[in-house]
Amino acid sequence: MSPRDLMGTSPRGKIVVLLFFCYWVFAVTASVTYDRKAVIIDGKRRILISGSIHYPRSTPEMWPDLIQKAKEGGVDVIETYVFWNGHEPSPGKYYFEDRFDLVKFIKLVQQAGLYVHLRIGPYVCAEWNFGGFPVWLKFVPGITFRTDNEPFKAAMQSFTEKIVSMMKEEKLFQAHGGPIIMSQIENEFGPIEGRLGVAGKAYTQWAAKMAIGLHTEVPWVMCKQPDAPDPVIDTCNGYYCDSFRPNTKYKPKIWTENWTGWYTEFGCAVPRRPTEDLAFSVARFIQSGGSFVNYYMYHGGTNFGRTSSGLFITTSYDYDAPIDEYGLLNEPKWGHLRDLHKAIKLCEPALVSADPTVTQLGMNLEAYVFKTDFGDCAAFLANYDTKSAAKATFGNGQYDLPPWSISILPDCKTAVFNTARVGSQISQMEMTPVDGKFTWQSYNEEPSSSSEDDTLTEYALWEQLNVTRDSSDYLWYMTDVNIDSDEAFIKRGESPILTAMSAGHALHVFINGQLSGTVFGSLKNPKLTFSDSVKLTVGNNKLSLLSVTVGLPNVGSHFETWNAGVLGPVTLQGLNEGTRDLSQQKWSYKVGLKGENALSLHTLSGSNSVEWAKGSLLAKKQPLTWYKTSFSTPTGDDPLAFDMSSMGKGQVWVNGQSIGRHWPGYIASGRCNDCNYAGNYTEYKCQTNCGEPSQRWYHVPRSWLNSSGNVLVVFEEWGGDPIGISLVKRTKRFVCADISDGQAALKNGHMFKSGKIYRPKAHLQCSPGQKISEIKFASYGQPQGTCGNFLEGSCHANRSYDAAKRNCIGKQSCFVTVAPEVFGGDPCPGNSKKFSIEALCSSSSKKQFYQ
Ligand SMILES: *[C@@H]1O[C@H](CO)[C@@H](O)[C@H](O)[C@H]1NC(C)=O
Ligand SMILES: *[C@@H]1O[C@H](CO)[C@@H](O)[C@H](O)[C@H]1NC(C)=O
Ligand SMILES: *[C@@H]1O[C@H](CO)[C@@H](O)[C@H](O)[C@H]1NC(C)=O
Ligand SMILES: *[C@@H]1O[C@H](CO)[C@@H](O)[C@H](O)[C@H]1NC(C)=O
Ligand SMILES: CC(=O)N[C@H]1CO[C@H](CO)[C@@H](O)[C@@H]1O
């Protein structure tokens, strides 16, 4: 009996039969199954809203709050990848502590009453170093990644089994009473499979079979995998997934990655995705029969330490997600999606039981109606036009649809939500410097050069990862260059040209301890060539190349072939002999920096083990320099960050914890045009930060700080000036609301109170510890502009300010009901109106000082 035989009965009949089917086939009380409409939990088809939160991208102290904010935002499922290289740093040696405490994370989700989608992978991509693969895997003899290769499959199976058995022991799968309702094996393999031919196909079959054989009793999914074998569900990733169809008629339509924004690369502008377009894409997916949508990311967080990849992916993984990097609500995105989720949930009974009837209501206008025999009816009215608003006639009503928008009618009559009308609060955040100045000390990292007692030497250029095994970003390539006294360039007072070819990602060239030049690549082209004249003197010259990686690549196949570092050739041009090839001469190697490996300057004990220069001896804008200072923690809960804008490139630690790589010296290029939400989104459409550092602020979690005596250590490669570094806190500057009165409001997920539609309310909320000190703007009528630039229109209720001032001044949060009587009457009867308000948030906190 195949699941297909179960189709064609009545909708509710199907669920019962399918459950029964699973029961006797697998002989277990499988409480999570699926059919063509939806995932079925405990016998109920569900519309599920999911959000990605990657546990190592925040701290365990942040987890409960992030999960709670996701829950309040209407999320049912927390989705996370499992990060193999974090959990198995060396073969068979596992780590599940601190930010990698996966069980704790899942249990916190469970305590909040939410489900988990565990995307084990264990290839995860995710802009995570090496796509989540441990680098030691690259050196397993005979390995070929992500294909029908025995050593690879053995390692993948062993880690997958490890995770599944942990989850079983802790009773975390739904069948054992836990929150995990779904798991993923592999990740976006479909696009690669074709290139690998027969072996690719065989690998897909093997991966599915291996996963199914683990008997988790929850469905497995494979994303971007059109040939996912039964019963594995193939799912969609992308900015829009409404036209996606699963590979069989008996699988539900699942969107595993709906990109809420996009990641940032060092050297590139920061992408933002308009809230209206994101909501539109989700409504489109649901109206076309989708039943599970995951926001990638819901909280992006931070690539602490050396976990980012890409290459060149920034330390911030904010992703323009509904919860920002710091754990604060990204408004209006968070609130607008919350309102969308409420509206969708009101439609759930109709959505899970009926298939939509699609009707054209005009040019670019469509109605999707879900109507059951049991009296449920939900409608989605869509306007696909990117320029014109539309008036749609539907049933007995008329509905105003802004361009590129969908209105949701949970009873087929009342429009409770439109994707382009953002009714939730809008916040403008601010990074406020904490008073006081850092007092710096410095330590010079002497450029390394070859010497008699070098242990790592060879008459060849070595591939970088082969030597470092990624234990550090840094590898020194050192050699001697002998120049005879009869060299013509010496007599002519000229300099020969040194050329060094590298597979990436950045390179500093030192001659006799002096920096000769720096080159670096980009995500699109990590390879680089240094080619410049260098000052050489008669006799022995010390040539030292400091090759630097910026995260290992995370996308593709054949990870075993990926290289970094100076692969050569390295040549010297303009000598009497012509060009001298240095590639085959004797090279010495040193892994890591002295301050990193020998001295551990970034740790508390290490930083006390050397004499630091202070006062007038402090290094001034020198390359390869360590800096140290100490500071006290400002009181309060506002998230903290370092403003690194005066620095070039390097790494930052606080109390021995790595905050990540800084690179504000890499200025963002891109096209930062005005952004219109309407029209197909791509990551190039709505960019910010052009001409500024790609990342200026670096998050330091409060849980890493003591109240005083915190040690901040910065390693700077380029010669930035630490005097410009400051500690800042992230607070709200002003908050706005912009609400039309034509739209019904939802209260606790309901549309009506004793038959009457709820009135919309403008809600305002400052950060904890802040109060609303001023109403900068308030207008009920037809105000123009957007938050920060509102203007009164010709229709304006002259008592617009009264209610706002009365309700809000001096409060941390407040609301104003949007109704004519609140503002002294209707200023332009018969016209549609809205209420726009902007309020200033001020904090009364005491001044803080550094020590
Ligand atoms: C890798 O390093 C070893 C020494 O550790 C060396 O013998 C070998 O040639 C290197 N291979 C490459 C490709 O660099
Ligand atoms: C958006 O993209 C889809 C799919 O590529 C295309 O069919 C549609 O015409 C595009 N719409 C607009 C307004 O560009
Ligand atoms: C912070 O406090 C912990 C104990 O709570 C201590 O182990 C650590 O050394 C302190 N860090 C600093 C920089 O003083
Ligand atoms: C509001 O302004 C209108 C037009 O200027 C005026 O007629 C009316 O009296 C004003 N109402 C109040 C309450 O000030
Ligand atoms: C990386 C990737 O797959 N990007 C795709 C995201 O979705 C958009 C629109 O659906 C595609 O154009 C991109 O290629």
Short mmCIF file of C-alpha atoms and ligand atoms in Angstrom, two decimals, residues 386 404 679-680, ligand 2:
data_model
loop_
_atom_site.label_atom_id
_atom_site.label_comp_id
_atom_site.label_asym_id
_atom_site.label_seq_id
_atom_site.Cartn_x
_atom_site.Cartn_y
_atom_site.Cartn_z
CA THR A 386 4.42 46.49 -8.75
CA TRP A 404 2.61 43.96 -4.56
CA GLY A 679 8.89 43.84 -7.21
CA ASN A 680 10.99 40.67 -7.07
C1 LIG B 2 9.10 37.95 -10.55
O1 LIG B 2 9.76 36.73 -10.84
C2 LIG B 2 8.91 35.73 -11.40
C3 LIG B 2 9.69 34.45 -11.49
O2 LIG B 2 10.95 34.65 -12.05
C4 LIG B 2 8.40 36.22 -12.76
O3 LIG B 2 7.53 35.26 -13.31
C5 LIG B 2 7.66 37.54 -12.54
O4 LIG B 2 7.26 38.05 -13.77
C6 LIG B 2 8.52 38.54 -11.82
N1 LIG B 2 7.70 39.69 -11.48
C7 LIG B 2 8.10 40.93 -11.66
C8 LIG B 2 7.15 41.98 -11.31
O5 LIG B 2 9.22 41.20 -12.10
#
